[in-house]
Amino acid sequence: TLYNVVNSLDIIKFHVKARILDQFFNKLRENAGTNNWDKNTLHNIADIYLAFVTENKNLWRLVLEETSTPYPLWYLKEISDLFTYLESILASITGISLKTAKQSIFVLWAGLQGLSSLYQLNKINIVSETSFEEHVKFLLDSHILGITTFENQK
C-alpha cells in the first residue's frame, strides 16, 4: 500500500493538503488573475474562499487538521506562494506596504481559519445568528478599513 511506501500517514496527508491548497490557489488565479486588481477583487476572493470551503467541506477540514509531524519544506513553500500572491493583491489594492500586507494576510488567514473551524463544527449558529458568509465579509471589510487607517496614521 501507499502507506508502506512512505511509512507515514502524516506525509500522505501533507500531499493531500497540498493538492487541496493547489486547487484553491488555481481557483484564485483563474478568477482574480495576476493584475488589474480593484476593490472588488477582495470580495471576489472572499466569494471564492466561501464557495471552495462550502463545496469541499470535508477536504477543507483536512487542511485545518493539525499534525505532530513537522511541516515539510515543500508544503511550507505551497503556503508561502499562496500568501505571497494574496499579499501582492492586498498591497496593490489598498496601497499599504508589503510588510503590512504580509502581516494582514496572516491575520486574515488566521481569522478565516477560525471561522472555518467553527463552520466545520456547526458552531457558528450557537453564538451568532449571522451566517458564515456574512462573518467572512465582515472580517474582510473591517480588517481592510482598519489596516488602511493604521497605515495612513504612520
JSON list of C-alpha atoms in Angstrom, two decimals:
[
{"chain": "A", "resi": 1, "resn": "THR", "atom": "CA", "xyz": [0.00, 0.00, 0.00]},
{"chain": "A", "resi": 2, "resn": "LEU", "atom": "CA", "xyz": [0.91, 3.65, -0.27]},
{"chain": "A", "resi": 3, "resn": "TYR", "atom": "CA", "xyz": [1.39, 3.87, 3.50]},
{"chain": "A", "resi": 4, "resn": "ASN", "atom": "CA", "xyz": [4.08, 1.16, 3.35]},
{"chain": "A", "resi": 5, "resn": "VAL", "atom": "CA", "xyz": [5.96, 3.14, 0.70]},
{"chain": "A", "resi": 6, "resn": "VAL", "atom": "CA", "xyz": [6.08, 6.45, 2.61]},
{"chain": "A", "resi": 7, "resn": "ASN", "atom": "CA", "xyz": [5.79, 4.95, 6.09]},
{"chain": "A", "resi": 8, "resn": "SER", "atom": "CA", "xyz": [3.90, 7.97, 7.40]},
{"chain": "A", "resi": 9, "resn": "LEU", "atom": "CA", "xyz": [0.22, 8.80, 7.29]},
{"chain": "A", "resi": 10, "resn": "ASP", "atom": "CA", "xyz": [1.10, 12.45, 8.01]},
{"chain": "A", "resi": 11, "resn": "ILE", "atom": "CA", "xyz": [3.22, 12.69, 4.85]},
{"chain": "A", "resi": 12, "resn": "ILE", "atom": "CA", "xyz": [0.32, 11.31, 2.82]},
{"chain": "A", "resi": 13, "resn": "LYS", "atom": "CA", "xyz": [-1.94, 13.92, 4.45]},
{"chain": "A", "resi": 14, "resn": "PHE", "atom": "CA", "xyz": [0.52, 16.70, 3.57]},
{"chain": "A", "resi": 15, "resn": "HIS", "atom": "CA", "xyz": [0.36, 15.64, -0.07]},
{"chain": "A", "resi": 16, "resn": "VAL", "atom": "CA", "xyz": [-3.44, 15.66, 0.02]},
{"chain": "A", "resi": 17, "resn": "LYS", "atom": "CA", "xyz": [-3.47, 19.04, 1.78]},
{"chain": "A", "resi": 18, "resn": "ALA", "atom": "CA", "xyz": [-1.08, 20.44, -0.84]},
{"chain": "A", "resi": 19, "resn": "ARG", "atom": "CA", "xyz": [-3.41, 19.27, -3.62]},
{"chain": "A", "resi": 20, "resn": "ILE", "atom": "CA", "xyz": [-6.37, 20.92, -1.90]},
{"chain": "A", "resi": 21, "resn": "LEU", "atom": "CA", "xyz": [-4.44, 24.19, -1.49]},
{"chain": "A", "resi": 22, "resn": "ASP", "atom": "CA", "xyz": [-3.33, 23.95, -5.15]},
{"chain": "A", "resi": 23, "resn": "GLN", "atom": "CA", "xyz": [-6.96, 23.62, -6.22]},
{"chain": "A", "resi": 24, "resn": "PHE", "atom": "CA", "xyz": [-7.88, 26.65, -4.12]},
{"chain": "A", "resi": 25, "resn": "PHE", "atom": "CA", "xyz": [-4.91, 28.66, -5.43]},
{"chain": "A", "resi": 26, "resn": "ASN", "atom": "CA", "xyz": [-5.80, 27.76, -9.02]},
{"chain": "A", "resi": 27, "resn": "LYS", "atom": "CA", "xyz": [-9.38, 28.97, -8.45]},
{"chain": "A", "resi": 28, "resn": "LEU", "atom": "CA", "xyz": [-7.99, 32.25, -7.12]},
{"chain": "A", "resi": 29, "resn": "ARG", "atom": "CA", "xyz": [-5.67, 32.76, -10.09]},
{"chain": "A", "resi": 30, "resn": "GLU", "atom": "CA", "xyz": [-8.43, 31.85, -12.57]},
{"chain": "A", "resi": 31, "resn": "ASN", "atom": "CA", "xyz": [-10.80, 34.40, -11.07]},
{"chain": "A", "resi": 32, "resn": "ALA", "atom": "CA", "xyz": [-8.54, 37.13, -9.68]},
{"chain": "A", "resi": 33, "resn": "GLY", "atom": "CA", "xyz": [-5.82, 36.98, -12.31]},
{"chain": "A", "resi": 34, "resn": "THR", "atom": "CA", "xyz": [-2.38, 38.48, -11.92]},
{"chain": "A", "resi": 35, "resn": "ASN", "atom": "CA", "xyz": [-3.02, 42.20, -12.29]},
{"chain": "A", "resi": 36, "resn": "ASN", "atom": "CA", "xyz": [-5.71, 44.88, -12.80]},
{"chain": "A", "resi": 37, "resn": "TRP", "atom": "CA", "xyz": [-6.97, 44.33, -9.29]},
{"chain": "A", "resi": 38, "resn": "ASP", "atom": "CA", "xyz": [-9.52, 46.62, -7.70]},
{"chain": "A", "resi": 39, "resn": "LYS", "atom": "CA", "xyz": [-11.59, 46.77, -4.51]},
{"chain": "A", "resi": 40, "resn": "ASN", "atom": "CA", "xyz": [-13.99, 44.17, -5.91]},
{"chain": "A", "resi": 41, "resn": "THR", "atom": "CA", "xyz": [-11.12, 41.69, -6.20]},
{"chain": "A", "resi": 42, "resn": "LEU", "atom": "CA", "xyz": [-11.03, 41.26, -2.42]},
{"chain": "A", "resi": 43, "resn": "HIS", "atom": "CA", "xyz": [-14.73, 40.43, -2.32]},
{"chain": "A", "resi": 44, "resn": "ASN", "atom": "CA", "xyz": [-14.27, 38.08, -5.26]},
{"chain": "A", "resi": 45, "resn": "ILE", "atom": "CA", "xyz": [-11.51, 36.32, -3.34]},
{"chain": "A", "resi": 46, "resn": "ALA", "atom": "CA", "xyz": [-13.80, 36.05, -0.31]},
{"chain": "A", "resi": 47, "resn": "ASP", "atom": "CA", "xyz": [-16.53, 34.58, -2.55]},
{"chain": "A", "resi": 48, "resn": "ILE", "atom": "CA", "xyz": [-14.05, 32.08, -4.00]},
{"chain": "A", "resi": 49, "resn": "TYR", "atom": "CA", "xyz": [-12.93, 31.12, -0.49]},
{"chain": "A", "resi": 50, "resn": "LEU", "atom": "CA", "xyz": [-16.52, 30.72, 0.72]},
{"chain": "A", "resi": 51, "resn": "ALA", "atom": "CA", "xyz": [-17.51, 28.63, -2.30]},
{"chain": "A", "resi": 52, "resn": "PHE", "atom": "CA", "xyz": [-14.42, 26.45, -2.06]},
{"chain": "A", "resi": 53, "resn": "VAL", "atom": "CA", "xyz": [-14.79, 25.82, 1.67]},
{"chain": "A", "resi": 54, "resn": "THR", "atom": "CA", "xyz": [-18.51, 25.10, 1.31]},
{"chain": "A", "resi": 55, "resn": "GLU", "atom": "CA", "xyz": [-18.11, 22.82, -1.71]},
{"chain": "A", "resi": 56, "resn": "ASN", "atom": "CA", "xyz": [-15.14, 21.00, -0.19]},
{"chain": "A", "resi": 57, "resn": "LYS", "atom": "CA", "xyz": [-16.16, 20.99, 3.45]},
{"chain": "A", "resi": 58, "resn": "ASN", "atom": "CA", "xyz": [-14.61, 17.62, 4.33]},
{"chain": "A", "resi": 59, "resn": "LEU", "atom": "CA", "xyz": [-11.42, 18.29, 2.37]},
{"chain": "A", "resi": 60, "resn": "TRP", "atom": "CA", "xyz": [-11.03, 21.72, 3.97]},
{"chain": "A", "resi": 61, "resn": "ARG", "atom": "CA", "xyz": [-11.38, 20.06, 7.36]},
{"chain": "A", "resi": 62, "resn": "LEU", "atom": "CA", "xyz": [-8.24, 18.09, 6.48]},
{"chain": "A", "resi": 63, "resn": "VAL", "atom": "CA", "xyz": [-6.39, 21.34, 5.66]},
{"chain": "A", "resi": 64, "resn": "LEU", "atom": "CA", "xyz": [-7.30, 22.65, 9.13]},
{"chain": "A", "resi": 65, "resn": "GLU", "atom": "CA", "xyz": [-6.28, 19.42, 10.86]},
{"chain": "A", "resi": 66, "resn": "GLU", "atom": "CA", "xyz": [-3.15, 19.64, 12.97]},
{"chain": "A", "resi": 67, "resn": "THR", "atom": "CA", "xyz": [-0.34, 17.12, 12.82]},
{"chain": "A", "resi": 68, "resn": "SER", "atom": "CA", "xyz": [2.52, 16.23, 15.13]},
{"chain": "A", "resi": 69, "resn": "THR", "atom": "CA", "xyz": [4.88, 15.82, 12.17]},
{"chain": "A", "resi": 70, "resn": "PRO", "atom": "CA", "xyz": [6.95, 18.90, 11.28]},
{"chain": "A", "resi": 71, "resn": "TYR", "atom": "CA", "xyz": [5.77, 20.61, 8.12]},
{"chain": "A", "resi": 72, "resn": "PRO", "atom": "CA", "xyz": [7.88, 19.58, 5.10]},
{"chain": "A", "resi": 73, "resn": "LEU", "atom": "CA", "xyz": [9.67, 22.43, 3.31]},
{"chain": "A", "resi": 74, "resn": "TRP", "atom": "CA", "xyz": [7.81, 21.77, 0.04]},
{"chain": "A", "resi": 75, "resn": "TYR", "atom": "CA", "xyz": [4.48, 22.14, 1.87]},
{"chain": "A", "resi": 76, "resn": "LEU", "atom": "CA", "xyz": [5.59, 25.37, 3.52]},
{"chain": "A", "resi": 77, "resn": "LYS", "atom": "CA", "xyz": [6.51, 26.66, 0.04]},
{"chain": "A", "resi": 78, "resn": "GLU", "atom": "CA", "xyz": [2.97, 25.92, -1.16]},
{"chain": "A", "resi": 79, "resn": "ILE", "atom": "CA", "xyz": [1.58, 28.04, 1.65]},
{"chain": "A", "resi": 80, "resn": "SER", "atom": "CA", "xyz": [4.18, 30.75, 1.09]},
{"chain": "A", "resi": 81, "resn": "ASP", "atom": "CA", "xyz": [3.31, 31.01, -2.62]},
{"chain": "A", "resi": 82, "resn": "LEU", "atom": "CA", "xyz": [-0.39, 31.40, -1.80]},
{"chain": "A", "resi": 83, "resn": "PHE", "atom": "CA", "xyz": [0.33, 34.04, 0.85]},
{"chain": "A", "resi": 84, "resn": "THR", "atom": "CA", "xyz": [2.71, 35.97, -1.44]},
{"chain": "A", "resi": 85, "resn": "TYR", "atom": "CA", "xyz": [0.01, 36.12, -4.11]},
{"chain": "A", "resi": 86, "resn": "LEU", "atom": "CA", "xyz": [-2.58, 37.38, -1.62]},
{"chain": "A", "resi": 87, "resn": "GLU", "atom": "CA", "xyz": [-0.12, 39.88, -0.14]},
{"chain": "A", "resi": 88, "resn": "SER", "atom": "CA", "xyz": [0.54, 41.32, -3.61]},
{"chain": "A", "resi": 89, "resn": "ILE", "atom": "CA", "xyz": [-3.16, 41.77, -4.26]},
{"chain": "A", "resi": 90, "resn": "LEU", "atom": "CA", "xyz": [-3.80, 43.39, -0.88]},
{"chain": "A", "resi": 91, "resn": "ALA", "atom": "CA", "xyz": [-0.84, 45.79, -1.16]},
{"chain": "A", "resi": 92, "resn": "SER", "atom": "CA", "xyz": [-1.78, 46.73, -4.73]},
{"chain": "A", "resi": 93, "resn": "ILE", "atom": "CA", "xyz": [-5.41, 47.47, -3.93]},
{"chain": "A", "resi": 94, "resn": "THR", "atom": "CA", "xyz": [-5.01, 49.23, -0.61]},
{"chain": "A", "resi": 95, "resn": "GLY", "atom": "CA", "xyz": [-1.67, 50.95, -1.11]},
{"chain": "A", "resi": 96, "resn": "ILE", "atom": "CA", "xyz": [-0.31, 49.53, 2.15]},
{"chain": "A", "resi": 97, "resn": "SER", "atom": "CA", "xyz": [3.30, 48.40, 2.42]},
{"chain": "A", "resi": 98, "resn": "LEU", "atom": "CA", "xyz": [4.22, 44.81, 1.62]},
{"chain": "A", "resi": 99, "resn": "LYS", "atom": "CA", "xyz": [5.28, 44.41, 5.25]},
{"chain": "A", "resi": 100, "resn": "THR", "atom": "CA", "xyz": [1.80, 45.41, 6.44]},
{"chain": "A", "resi": 101, "resn": "ALA", "atom": "CA", "xyz": [0.19, 43.29, 3.71]},
{"chain": "A", "resi": 102, "resn": "LYS", "atom": "CA", "xyz": [2.18, 40.26, 4.87]},
{"chain": "A", "resi": 103, "resn": "GLN", "atom": "CA", "xyz": [1.02, 40.67, 8.46]},
{"chain": "A", "resi": 104, "resn": "SER", "atom": "CA", "xyz": [-2.53, 41.43, 7.34]},
{"chain": "A", "resi": 105, "resn": "ILE", "atom": "CA", "xyz": [-2.81, 38.31, 5.20]},
{"chain": "A", "resi": 106, "resn": "PHE", "atom": "CA", "xyz": [-1.60, 36.22, 8.13]},
{"chain": "A", "resi": 107, "resn": "VAL", "atom": "CA", "xyz": [-4.20, 37.80, 10.44]},
{"chain": "A", "resi": 108, "resn": "LEU", "atom": "CA", "xyz": [-6.96, 37.43, 7.85]},
{"chain": "A", "resi": 109, "resn": "TRP", "atom": "CA", "xyz": [-5.98, 33.80, 7.17]},
{"chain": "A", "resi": 110, "resn": "ALA", "atom": "CA", "xyz": [-5.99, 33.03, 10.90]},
{"chain": "A", "resi": 111, "resn": "GLY", "atom": "CA", "xyz": [-9.40, 34.66, 11.24]},
{"chain": "A", "resi": 112, "resn": "LEU", "atom": "CA", "xyz": [-10.76, 32.80, 8.23]},
{"chain": "A", "resi": 113, "resn": "GLN", "atom": "CA", "xyz": [-9.42, 29.51, 9.51]},
{"chain": "A", "resi": 114, "resn": "GLY", "atom": "CA", "xyz": [-11.04, 30.17, 12.90]},
{"chain": "A", "resi": 115, "resn": "LEU", "atom": "CA", "xyz": [-14.36, 30.93, 11.24]},
{"chain": "A", "resi": 116, "resn": "SER", "atom": "CA", "xyz": [-13.93, 27.88, 9.00]},
{"chain": "A", "resi": 117, "resn": "SER", "atom": "CA", "xyz": [-13.30, 25.68, 12.03]},
{"chain": "A", "resi": 118, "resn": "LEU", "atom": "CA", "xyz": [-16.48, 26.92, 13.68]},
{"chain": "A", "resi": 119, "resn": "TYR", "atom": "CA", "xyz": [-18.34, 26.42, 10.39]},
{"chain": "A", "resi": 120, "resn": "GLN", "atom": "CA", "xyz": [-16.96, 22.89, 10.03]},
{"chain": "A", "resi": 121, "resn": "LEU", "atom": "CA", "xyz": [-18.15, 22.06, 13.54]},
{"chain": "A", "resi": 122, "resn": "ASN", "atom": "CA", "xyz": [-21.56, 23.74, 13.01]},
{"chain": "A", "resi": 123, "resn": "LYS", "atom": "CA", "xyz": [-20.88, 26.04, 15.95]},
{"chain": "A", "resi": 124, "resn": "ILE", "atom": "CA", "xyz": [-21.29, 29.49, 14.42]},
{"chain": "A", "resi": 125, "resn": "ASN", "atom": "CA", "xyz": [-25.04, 29.44, 15.00]},
{"chain": "A", "resi": 126, "resn": "ILE", "atom": "CA", "xyz": [-24.52, 28.69, 18.70]},
{"chain": "A", "resi": 127, "resn": "VAL", "atom": "CA", "xyz": [-23.15, 32.16, 19.38]},
{"chain": "A", "resi": 128, "resn": "SER", "atom": "CA", "xyz": [-24.39, 34.15, 16.39]},
{"chain": "A", "resi": 129, "resn": "GLU", "atom": "CA", "xyz": [-27.39, 34.50, 14.13]},
{"chain": "A", "resi": 130, "resn": "THR", "atom": "CA", "xyz": [-25.10, 35.83, 11.42]},
{"chain": "A", "resi": 131, "resn": "SER", "atom": "CA", "xyz": [-24.11, 33.40, 8.67]},
{"chain": "A", "resi": 132, "resn": "PHE", "atom": "CA", "xyz": [-20.62, 32.11, 7.99]},
{"chain": "A", "resi": 133, "resn": "GLU", "atom": "CA", "xyz": [-20.60, 34.12, 4.75]},
{"chain": "A", "resi": 134, "resn": "GLU", "atom": "CA", "xyz": [-21.57, 37.36, 6.49]},
{"chain": "A", "resi": 135, "resn": "HIS", "atom": "CA", "xyz": [-18.88, 36.85, 9.15]},
{"chain": "A", "resi": 136, "resn": "VAL", "atom": "CA", "xyz": [-16.23, 36.33, 6.46]},
{"chain": "A", "resi": 137, "resn": "LYS", "atom": "CA", "xyz": [-17.25, 39.51, 4.60]},
{"chain": "A", "resi": 138, "resn": "PHE", "atom": "CA", "xyz": [-17.33, 41.49, 7.87]},
{"chain": "A", "resi": 139, "resn": "LEU", "atom": "CA", "xyz": [-13.88, 40.21, 8.83]},
{"chain": "A", "resi": 140, "resn": "LEU", "atom": "CA", "xyz": [-12.51, 41.24, 5.45]},
{"chain": "A", "resi": 141, "resn": "ASP", "atom": "CA", "xyz": [-14.18, 44.67, 5.30]},
{"chain": "A", "resi": 142, "resn": "SER", "atom": "CA", "xyz": [-13.39, 45.66, 8.88]},
{"chain": "A", "resi": 143, "resn": "HIS", "atom": "CA", "xyz": [-9.80, 44.46, 8.59]},
{"chain": "A", "resi": 144, "resn": "ILE", "atom": "CA", "xyz": [-9.20, 46.35, 5.32]},
{"chain": "A", "resi": 145, "resn": "LEU", "atom": "CA", "xyz": [-10.68, 49.52, 6.83]},
{"chain": "A", "resi": 146, "resn": "GLY", "atom": "CA", "xyz": [-8.51, 49.06, 9.91]},
{"chain": "A", "resi": 147, "resn": "ILE", "atom": "CA", "xyz": [-5.22, 48.42, 8.11]},
{"chain": "A", "resi": 148, "resn": "THR", "atom": "CA", "xyz": [-5.65, 51.28, 5.67]},
{"chain": "A", "resi": 149, "resn": "THR", "atom": "CA", "xyz": [-6.43, 53.64, 8.55]},
{"chain": "A", "resi": 150, "resn": "PHE", "atom": "CA", "xyz": [-3.50, 52.24, 10.53]},
{"chain": "A", "resi": 151, "resn": "GLU", "atom": "CA", "xyz": [-1.11, 52.55, 7.59]},
{"chain": "A", "resi": 152, "resn": "ASN", "atom": "CA", "xyz": [-2.17, 56.14, 6.90]},
{"chain": "A", "resi": 153, "resn": "GLN", "atom": "CA", "xyz": [-1.57, 57.16, 10.52]},
{"chain": "A", "resi": 154, "resn": "LYS", "atom": "CA", "xyz": [2.07, 56.04, 10.48]}
]
